[in-house]
Coordinates of N, CA, C and O in Angstrom, one line a residue:
M1 N -14.7 4.3 -21.6 CA -15.0 4.2 -23.0 C -16.5 3.1 -23.6 O -16.5 2.0 -23.2
P2 N -17.1 3.4 -24.1 CA -17.5 3.4 -24.5 C -18.1 1.3 -25.5 O -17.3 1.1 -25.9
A3 N -19.2 0.3 -25.0 CA -18.8 -0.7 -25.4 C -18.9 -1.2 -26.9 O -18.0 -1.4 -27.3
E4 N -19.2 0.0 -27.8 CA -19.3 -0.3 -29.2 C -17.5 -0.1 -29.4 O -16.7 -0.7 -30.6
E5 N -17.1 1.2 -29.1 CA -15.3 1.1 -28.8 C -14.7 0.6 -28.9 O -14.0 -0.6 -29.7
I6 N -15.3 -0.7 -27.8 CA -13.9 -1.4 -27.1 C -14.7 -3.0 -28.8 O -14.1 -3.9 -28.7
L7 N -16.1 -2.8 -28.6 CA -16.7 -4.3 -30.0 C -15.7 -3.9 -31.1 O -14.7 -5.0 -32.1
S8 N -15.6 -2.7 -31.4 CA -14.6 -2.1 -32.9 C -12.8 -2.5 -33.0 O -12.4 -3.2 -33.5
L9 N -12.6 -2.6 -31.2 CA -11.1 -3.3 -31.3 C -10.9 -4.6 -31.0 O -9.7 -4.5 -31.9
V10 N -12.1 -4.8 -30.4 CA -11.9 -6.4 -30.5 C -12.0 -7.2 -31.1 O -11.0 -8.5 -31.8
E11 N -13.0 -7.0 -32.1 CA -13.0 -7.1 -33.8 C -11.9 -7.5 -34.3 O -11.5 -7.8 -35.4
Q12 N -11.2 -6.4 -34.1 CA -10.6 -5.7 -35.1 C -8.8 -6.6 -34.7 O -7.8 -6.7 -35.8
Y13 N -8.3 -6.6 -33.4 CA -7.4 -6.8 -32.5 C -7.1 -7.8 -32.4 O -6.0 -8.6 -31.6
G14 N -9.0 -7.9 -31.7 CA -8.6 -9.7 -31.5 C -7.8 -10.5 -30.1 O -8.3 -9.2 -29.6
W15 N -7.4 -11.6 -29.7 CA -6.7 -11.9 -28.2 C -5.7 -10.6 -28.4 O -6.0 -10.9 -26.9
A16 N -5.8 -9.3 -29.3 CA -4.7 -8.9 -28.0 C -4.8 -8.0 -27.7 O -4.3 -7.3 -26.4
V17 N -5.7 -7.6 -27.9 CA -7.5 -6.5 -26.9 C -7.2 -7.2 -25.8 O -6.6 -6.4 -25.0
V18 N -7.6 -7.8 -26.2 CA -7.9 -9.4 -24.9 C -6.6 -9.5 -23.4 O -7.0 -9.4 -22.2
F19 N -5.5 -9.4 -24.4 CA -4.0 -10.0 -23.3 C -4.1 -8.2 -22.7 O -3.8 -9.1 -21.9
L20 N -4.1 -7.9 -23.3 CA -3.1 -6.5 -23.3 C -3.8 -5.6 -22.4 O -3.8 -5.3 -20.9
G21 N -5.3 -5.3 -22.3 CA -6.4 -5.2 -21.6 C -6.9 -5.7 -19.6 O -6.5 -5.5 -18.5
T22 N -6.7 -7.4 -20.2 CA -6.1 -8.1 -18.3 C -5.0 -7.8 -18.4 O -4.8 -7.5 -16.3
L23 N -4.0 -7.9 -18.8 CA -3.3 -7.4 -18.1 C -3.1 -5.7 -17.4 O -2.6 -6.1 -16.6
T24 N -3.4 -5.3 -18.7 CA -3.3 -3.7 -17.6 C -4.3 -3.6 -16.7 O -3.6 -2.9 -15.4
Q25 N -5.4 -4.0 -16.4 CA -6.2 -4.3 -15.1 C -5.6 -5.2 -14.3 O -5.3 -4.7 -12.9
S26 N -4.7 -5.8 -14.7 CA -4.6 -7.0 -13.5 C -3.5 -6.2 -12.5 O -2.7 -5.9 -11.7
A27 N -2.8 -5.0 -13.8 CA -1.6 -4.7 -12.9 C -1.7 -3.1 -11.6 O -1.0 -3.0 -10.7
G28 N -2.6 -2.9 -12.0 CA -3.4 -2.1 -11.6 C -4.0 -0.6 -11.6 O -4.2 0.7 -11.6
V29 N -4.3 -1.2 -13.0 CA -4.5 0.2 -14.2 C -6.6 0.3 -13.9 O -7.1 -0.6 -14.5
P30 N -7.0 0.9 -14.6 CA -8.4 1.0 -14.0 C -9.1 1.1 -15.4 O -9.5 2.2 -15.8
L31 N -9.5 0.2 -16.2 CA -9.4 -0.3 -17.4 C -10.7 -1.3 -17.9 O -11.1 -2.3 -16.6
P32 N -11.3 -0.9 -18.5 CA -13.0 -2.1 -18.9 C -12.2 -3.4 -19.1 O -13.3 -3.5 -20.5
A33 N -11.9 -3.9 -18.5 CA -11.8 -5.7 -19.0 C -12.1 -6.2 -18.7 O -12.4 -7.5 -19.7
Q34 N -13.0 -5.7 -18.0 CA -14.1 -6.4 -18.1 C -15.5 -6.6 -18.6 O -15.9 -7.5 -19.2
T35 N -15.8 -5.3 -19.6 CA -16.3 -5.1 -21.0 C -15.5 -5.7 -21.5 O -15.9 -6.3 -23.0
V36 N -14.4 -5.2 -22.3 CA -13.9 -7.0 -23.5 C -13.2 -8.0 -23.9 O -13.7 -8.7 -24.5
L37 N -13.7 -8.7 -21.8 CA -13.7 -10.2 -22.1 C -15.8 -10.6 -22.4 O -15.2 -11.0 -23.1
M38 N -16.5 -9.3 -22.1 CA -18.1 -9.9 -22.3 C -17.9 -9.7 -23.6 O -18.6 -10.3 -24.2
V39 N -17.7 -8.8 -24.3 CA -17.6 -8.0 -25.9 C -17.0 -9.5 -26.1 O -17.5 -10.1 -27.8
S40 N -15.6 -9.6 -26.3 CA -15.1 -10.9 -26.9 C -16.1 -12.1 -27.0 O -16.0 -13.1 -27.6
G41 N -16.6 -12.9 -25.5 CA -18.1 -13.7 -25.7 C -18.5 -13.8 -26.7 O -19.7 -14.2 -26.8
F42 N -19.0 -12.4 -26.6 CA -20.4 -12.6 -28.2 C -20.0 -12.0 -29.2 O -21.1 -13.0 -30.2
L43 N -18.2 -11.9 -29.2 CA -17.7 -12.3 -31.2 C -17.8 -13.3 -30.9 O -17.0 -13.9 -31.6
V44 N -16.9 -14.6 -30.2 CA -17.2 -16.4 -29.7 C -18.5 -16.9 -30.0 O -18.6 -17.6 -31.7
Q45 N -19.6 -16.6 -29.3 CA -21.4 -16.6 -29.8 C -21.5 -16.6 -31.0 O -22.1 -17.5 -32.2
Q46 N -20.7 -15.2 -31.9 CA -21.6 -15.0 -33.1 C -20.4 -16.0 -33.9 O -20.5 -16.1 -35.7
G47 N -19.5 -16.2 -34.0 CA -18.2 -17.4 -34.7 C -17.0 -16.1 -35.4 O -16.6 -16.7 -35.7
H48 N -16.9 -14.8 -34.8 CA -16.0 -14.8 -34.8 C -14.8 -14.8 -34.3 O -13.7 -14.4 -34.9
M49 N -14.4 -15.3 -32.9 CA -13.3 -15.4 -32.8 C -13.3 -17.1 -31.7 O -14.3 -17.5 -31.4
Q50 N -12.3 -17.1 -31.7 CA -12.5 -19.0 -30.4 C -12.5 -18.7 -29.6 O -11.8 -18.0 -28.3
L51 N -12.9 -19.8 -28.6 CA -13.5 -19.3 -27.4 C -12.0 -19.6 -26.4 O -11.0 -18.9 -26.0
W52 N -11.1 -20.6 -26.6 CA -10.0 -20.9 -26.1 C -8.5 -19.7 -26.5 O -8.7 -19.5 -25.5
Q53 N -8.8 -18.9 -27.8 CA -8.1 -18.3 -27.7 C -8.1 -17.3 -26.5 O -7.2 -16.7 -26.3
I54 N -9.8 -16.6 -26.5 CA -9.7 -15.6 -26.1 C -9.6 -16.0 -23.9 O -8.9 -14.7 -23.5
I55 N -9.7 -17.2 -23.8 CA -9.5 -17.4 -22.2 C -8.0 -16.9 -22.5 O -8.2 -16.7 -21.1
M56 N -7.6 -18.1 -22.7 CA -5.8 -18.5 -23.2 C -5.2 -17.0 -23.0 O -4.3 -16.6 -22.0
S57 N -6.1 -16.3 -23.9 CA -5.4 -14.4 -23.3 C -5.7 -14.3 -22.6 O -5.1 -13.7 -21.6
G58 N -6.5 -14.1 -21.6 CA -8.0 -13.3 -20.4 C -7.1 -13.8 -19.4 O -6.2 -12.7 -18.9
I59 N -6.8 -15.0 -19.4 CA -5.8 -15.5 -18.6 C -4.3 -14.9 -18.8 O -3.4 -14.7 -17.3
L60 N -3.9 -15.6 -19.0 CA -2.2 -14.5 -19.5 C -2.3 -14.1 -19.3 O -1.1 -13.5 -18.0
G61 N -2.5 -13.2 -18.9 CA -3.5 -11.2 -18.5 C -2.8 -11.1 -17.5 O -2.0 -10.1 -17.3
T62 N -3.4 -11.8 -16.6 CA -3.6 -12.0 -15.0 C -2.9 -12.4 -14.6 O -1.7 -11.7 -13.6
L63 N -2.0 -13.6 -15.2 CA -1.0 -13.7 -14.5 C 0.2 -13.3 -15.0 O 1.0 -13.3 -14.5
L64 N 0.1 -12.1 -16.5 CA 1.5 -11.2 -16.4 C 1.6 -10.6 -15.9 O 2.0 -9.1 -15.2
G65 N -0.2 -9.2 -15.8 CA -0.1 -8.2 -15.5 C 0.0 -8.4 -13.4 O 0.4 -7.5 -12.9
G66 N -0.8 -9.2 -13.2 CA -0.9 -9.5 -11.3 C 0.5 -9.0 -10.6 O 0.6 -8.4 -10.1
P67 N 1.1 -10.1 -11.5 CA 3.2 -9.8 -10.6 C 3.7 -8.3 -10.8 O 3.9 -7.7 -10.0
I68 N 2.9 -7.4 -12.0 CA 3.4 -5.6 -12.3 C 3.2 -5.1 -11.3 O 3.5 -4.5 -10.1
G69 N 1.6 -5.0 -11.3 CA 1.2 -4.5 -9.8 C 1.8 -4.4 -8.4 O 1.6 -3.4 -7.6
Y70 N 1.6 -6.6 -8.0 CA 2.4 -5.9 -6.9 C 3.7 -5.7 -6.2 O 4.1 -5.5 -5.4
W71 N 4.7 -5.9 -7.5 CA 5.8 -5.4 -7.6 C 6.1 -4.0 -7.5 O 6.8 -3.5 -6.5
V72 N 5.4 -3.1 -8.3 CA 5.6 -1.9 -8.1 C 4.7 -1.8 -7.1 O 5.5 -1.2 -6.4
S73 N 3.6 -2.0 -6.0 CA 3.4 -1.6 -5.1 C 4.0 -2.0 -3.7 O 4.1 -1.8 -2.6
H74 N 4.6 -3.6 -4.4 CA 5.5 -4.1 -2.9 C 7.3 -3.3 -2.7 O 7.3 -2.7 -1.4
E75 N 7.5 -3.2 -4.2 CA 9.1 -1.7 -4.2 C 9.1 -0.3 -4.2 O 9.8 0.1 -2.9
V76 N 7.7 0.3 -4.3 CA 7.7 2.1 -4.0 C 6.3 1.9 -2.7 O 6.4 2.9 -2.3
G77 N 5.5 1.1 -2.3 CA 4.7 1.1 -1.0 C 3.4 2.7 -0.8 O 3.9 2.6 -1.8
R78 N 2.9 1.8 0.2 CA 2.1 3.1 0.5 C 1.6 4.5 0.2 O 1.0 4.7 -0.6
P79 N 3.5 4.3 0.4 CA 3.1 6.7 0.4 C 3.0 6.8 -1.6 O 2.3 8.1 -2.0
F80 N 3.8 5.9 -2.3 CA 3.6 6.4 -3.6 C 2.2 6.6 -4.4 O 1.5 6.5 -4.7
V81 N 1.6 4.9 -4.1 CA -0.2 5.1 -4.1 C -0.3 6.2 -3.5 O -1.3 6.1 -4.5
L82 N -1.1 6.6 -2.8 CA -0.7 8.1 -1.7 C -1.0 8.6 -2.6 O -1.7 9.8 -3.2
R83 N 0.6 9.2 -3.0 CA 0.5 10.0 -4.7 C 0.3 10.4 -5.5 O 0.0 11.0 -5.6
W84 N 0.1 8.7 -6.8 CA -0.2 9.0 -7.2 C -1.2 8.1 -7.4 O -1.9 8.6 -9.0
G85 N -2.0 7.7 -6.9 CA -3.0 7.3 -6.9 C -4.0 8.0 -7.0 O -4.9 7.3 -7.8
R86 N -4.4 8.9 -7.1 CA -5.6 9.7 -7.5 C -5.4 9.5 -8.4 O -7.1 9.6 -9.4
Y87 N -4.4 9.1 -9.6 CA -4.4 9.4 -11.2 C -5.8 7.9 -11.9 O -6.4 7.7 -12.8
A88 N -5.6 7.1 -10.8 CA -5.6 5.5 -10.5 C -6.9 5.8 -9.9 O -7.7 4.5 -9.8
L89 N -8.0 6.9 -9.6 CA -8.7 7.2 -8.7 C -8.7 6.0 -6.7 O -10.0 5.5 -6.8
I90 N -7.4 6.1 -6.4 CA -7.5 5.7 -5.8 C -7.4 6.8 -4.5 O -6.4 7.5 -4.7
T91 N -8.0 6.6 -3.9 CA -8.6 8.1 -2.2 C -7.8 7.1 -1.7 O -7.9 5.9 -1.3
P92 N -7.4 8.2 -1.0 CA -7.0 7.3 0.4 C -8.4 6.3 1.1 O -7.8 5.9 2.5
S93 N -8.6 7.1 1.6 CA -9.9 6.4 2.4 C -10.0 5.0 1.2 O -10.7 3.7 2.5
R94 N -10.4 4.8 -0.3 CA -10.3 4.1 -0.5 C -9.0 2.6 -0.4 O -9.7 1.5 0.0
L95 N -7.4 3.6 -0.2 CA -7.0 2.3 0.2 C -7.3 1.8 1.4 O -6.8 0.7 1.7
Q96 N -7.6 2.6 2.1 CA -8.1 2.3 4.1 C -8.8 1.5 3.4 O -8.5 0.0 5.3
R97 N -9.6 1.6 3.2 CA -11.2 0.2 3.4 C -10.0 -1.1 3.0 O -11.0 -1.5 2.8
A98 N -9.8 -0.6 2.0 CA -9.4 -2.3 1.2 C -8.3 -2.8 2.0 O -8.5 -3.9 1.3
E99 N -7.5 -1.7 2.4 CA -6.2 -2.6 3.5 C -6.7 -3.5 4.3 O -6.2 -4.6 4.7
K100 N -8.3 -3.0 5.6 CA -8.4 -3.7 6.0 C -9.3 -4.8 5.8 O -9.4 -5.3 5.8
F101 N -9.2 -4.4 4.5 CA -10.6 -5.6 4.2 C -9.9 -7.0 3.5 O -9.8 -7.9 3.9
F102 N -9.0 -6.1 2.9 CA -7.3 -7.0 2.9 C -7.4 -7.8 4.6 O -6.4 -9.7 4.0
E103 N -6.9 -7.0 5.0 CA -6.2 -7.8 6.6 C -6.9 -9.3 7.3 O -7.6 -10.0 7.2
R104 N -8.8 -8.6 6.4 CA -9.6 -9.5 7.8 C -9.8 -11.5 6.7 O -10.1 -11.3 7.0
H105 N -9.5 -11.0 5.4 CA -9.7 -12.1 4.2 C -8.1 -12.5 3.4 O -8.4 -13.4 3.1
G106 N -7.4 -11.8 4.6 CA -6.1 -12.3 3.4 C -5.7 -12.6 2.3 O -6.8 -12.3 1.3
G107 N -5.6 -13.9 1.6 CA -5.2 -14.0 0.4 C -6.7 -14.1 -0.9 O -6.8 -14.2 -2.1
G108 N -7.7 -14.7 -0.2 CA -9.2 -14.8 -0.7 C -9.2 -13.3 -1.4 O -9.5 -13.2 -2.4
T109 N -9.0 -12.4 -0.2 CA -9.3 -11.4 -1.2 C -8.8 -11.2 -2.9 O -9.9 -10.2 -4.0
I110 N -7.8 -11.7 -3.0 CA -6.8 -11.9 -4.2 C -7.7 -12.4 -5.3 O -8.4 -11.7 -6.3
L111 N -8.7 -13.2 -4.9 CA -9.2 -14.0 -5.8 C -10.9 -13.2 -5.7 O -11.3 -13.1 -6.5
L112 N -11.9 -12.8 -5.2 CA -12.6 -12.4 -4.7 C -12.7 -10.7 -5.5 O -13.4 -10.3 -6.0
V113 N -12.0 -10.3 -5.4 CA -11.5 -9.5 -4.8 C -11.7 -8.8 -7.5 O -12.3 -7.1 -7.5
R114 N -11.6 -9.3 -7.6 CA -12.1 -9.8 -9.3 C -12.9 -9.4 -9.7 O -13.4 -8.5 -10.5
F115 N -14.3 -9.9 -8.7 CA -15.7 -9.6 -8.5 C -16.2 -8.3 -8.2 O -17.7 -8.4 -8.3
I116 N -15.5 -7.4 -7.5 CA -16.0 -6.2 -6.7 C -15.4 -5.0 -7.6 O -14.6 -4.3 -8.2
P117 N -16.7 -4.3 -8.5 CA -16.5 -3.1 -9.3 C -15.8 -2.1 -8.4 O -16.5 -1.8 -7.0
G118 N -15.3 -1.5 -8.5 CA -14.2 -0.8 -8.9 C -13.1 -0.8 -7.8 O -12.5 -0.4 -7.7
V119 N -12.6 -2.4 -7.1 CA -12.0 -2.5 -6.9 C -11.1 -3.6 -7.3 O -9.9 -3.5 -7.5
K120 N -11.3 -3.6 -8.3 CA -10.8 -4.8 -8.9 C -9.5 -5.8 -9.6 O -9.2 -5.5 -9.5
S121 N -9.2 -3.6 -9.8 CA -8.1 -3.5 -10.6 C -6.9 -3.4 -9.4 O -5.3 -3.2 -9.4
Y122 N -7.3 -3.6 -8.2 CA -5.9 -3.2 -7.1 C -6.5 -4.1 -6.6 O -5.2 -4.4 -5.1
G123 N -6.4 -5.1 -6.9 CA -6.4 -6.3 -6.2 C -4.1 -6.7 -5.9 O -3.7 -6.4 -4.3
A124 N -3.9 -7.0 -6.9 CA -2.4 -7.5 -7.0 C -1.6 -6.0 -5.8 O -0.6 -6.3 -5.8
L125 N -2.1 -4.5 -6.0 CA -1.1 -3.7 -5.8 C -1.8 -3.6 -3.7 O -0.9 -3.5 -3.1
L126 N -2.8 -4.3 -3.5 CA -3.1 -4.8 -1.8 C -2.0 -5.6 -1.8 O -1.4 -5.7 -0.2
A127 N -2.5 -6.4 -2.1 CA -1.2 -8.0 -2.5 C 0.5 -7.0 -1.9 O 1.1 -8.0 -0.7
G128 N 0.8 -6.3 -2.7 CA 2.2 -5.8 -2.6 C 2.2 -4.9 -1.3 O 3.2 -5.1 -0.6
I129 N 1.2 -3.7 -1.1 CA 2.0 -2.6 0.0 C 1.6 -3.8 1.3 O 2.6 -3.4 1.9
N130 N 0.8 -5.0 1.0 CA 0.6 -5.2 2.7 C 1.4 -6.7 2.1 O 1.8 -7.8 3.7
R131 N 3.0 -6.5 1.7 CA 3.9 -7.3 1.8 C 3.1 -9.1 2.2 O 3.4 -9.9 2.2
M132 N 2.0 -9.0 1.0 CA 1.8 -10.8 1.3 C 2.7 -11.5 0.5 O 3.9 -11.8 0.1
N133 N 2.6 -12.7 0.7 CA 4.0 -13.3 0.9 C 3.6 -14.0 -0.6 O 2.9 -13.8 -1.3
W134 N 4.9 -13.6 -1.7 CA 5.0 -13.7 -3.2 C 4.6 -14.9 -3.8 O 3.5 -15.0 -4.3
K135 N 4.6 -16.3 -3.3 CA 3.5 -17.1 -3.5 C 2.4 -18.0 -3.0 O 1.6 -17.8 -4.2
V136 N 2.2 -16.6 -2.5 CA 0.2 -17.6 -2.2 C 0.2 -16.2 -3.2 O -1.1 -16.5 -3.9
F137 N 1.1 -15.1 -3.3 CA -0.5 -14.0 -3.6 C 0.2 -15.1 -5.3 O -1.1 -14.5 -6.4
L138 N 0.4 -15.4 -5.8 CA 1.0 -15.6 -7.5 C -0.8 -17.2 -7.1 O -1.5 -17.0 -8.9
F139 N -0.4 -18.1 -6.5 CA -1.2 -19.0 -6.3 C -2.6 -18.5 -6.6 O -3.9 -18.3 -7.4
Y140 N -3.1 -17.4 -6.0 CA -4.6 -16.5 -5.8 C -4.2 -15.8 -6.9 O -5.8 -15.6 -6.9
N141 N -3.6 -15.3 -7.5 CA -4.1 -14.2 -9.1 C -4.1 -15.6 -10.3 O -5.1 -15.2 -10.6
A142 N -4.1 -16.4 -10.3 CA -3.9 -17.5 -10.7 C -5.3 -18.3 -11.0 O -6.0 -18.0 -12.2
V143 N -5.3 -18.8 -10.0 CA -6.9 -18.9 -9.8 C -8.2 -18.1 -10.3 O -9.5 -17.9 -10.7
G144 N -7.8 -16.2 -9.2 CA -8.7 -15.3 -9.4 C -8.4 -15.3 -10.4 O -10.2 -15.1 -11.3
G145 N -7.5 -15.8 -11.5 CA -8.1 -14.5 -13.0 C -8.6 -15.9 -13.8 O -9.0 -15.1 -15.1
G146 N -7.9 -17.1 -13.9 CA -8.5 -18.6 -14.6 C -10.5 -17.8 -14.5 O -10.9 -18.0 -14.6
V147 N -10.8 -17.8 -13.1 CA -11.6 -18.2 -12.3 C -13.1 -17.4 -13.3 O -13.9 -17.1 -14.3
W148 N -12.1 -15.6 -13.0 CA -12.9 -13.9 -13.6 C -12.9 -14.7 -15.2 O -13.5 -13.7 -15.4
T149 N -11.4 -14.9 -15.8 CA -11.8 -14.5 -17.2 C -13.1 -14.9 -17.9 O -13.6 -15.0 -18.6
T150 N -13.2 -17.1 -17.3 CA -13.6 -17.8 -18.2 C -15.4 -17.0 -17.4 O -16.4 -17.1 -18.5
T151 N -15.4 -16.2 -15.9 CA -17.0 -16.6 -16.1 C -17.4 -15.2 -16.7 O -18.6 -15.1 -17.5
M152 N -16.2 -14.4 -17.3 CA -17.3 -12.7 -18.1 C -16.8 -13.5 -18.8 O -17.7 -13.6 -19.9
V153 N -15.6 -14.0 -20.0 CA -16.6 -14.5 -21.7 C -17.9 -15.4 -21.9 O -18.0 -15.1 -22.3
F154 N -17.6 -15.7 -20.2 CA -19.1 -17.2 -20.9 C -20.3 -16.0 -20.5 O -21.8 -16.2 -21.0

């Protein structure tokens, strides 16, 4: 989706686009939430939006979206992700590389993955597939979502 279309959507629907974009991407669907946040930051600078609304909407989206992706991948597991993941650009080789990275770096992966292009949508899915402790996941999802959202808006 071109940046002009995202700008138009954010101008028209405001924080709702930020919330839905971050929720959907955090749940594991590769959408341009980073661009939505950056465009929102631009609109904040122009005086068209409130900074606190954008940051809170983005954080809330990540807080709710992450557990959805975690739950889905935890319940249906790796076979489901391999079967249907191709529609979300998840190939077997990408999944295997991501799983190895997750095994090496543990919970910090959830925080770090938000800043890696092409992988950021899949942190929650990896946590669920790898059976990460739920409370540990929630902690890293909250910290990662807060840092990522704020960084992208600024």
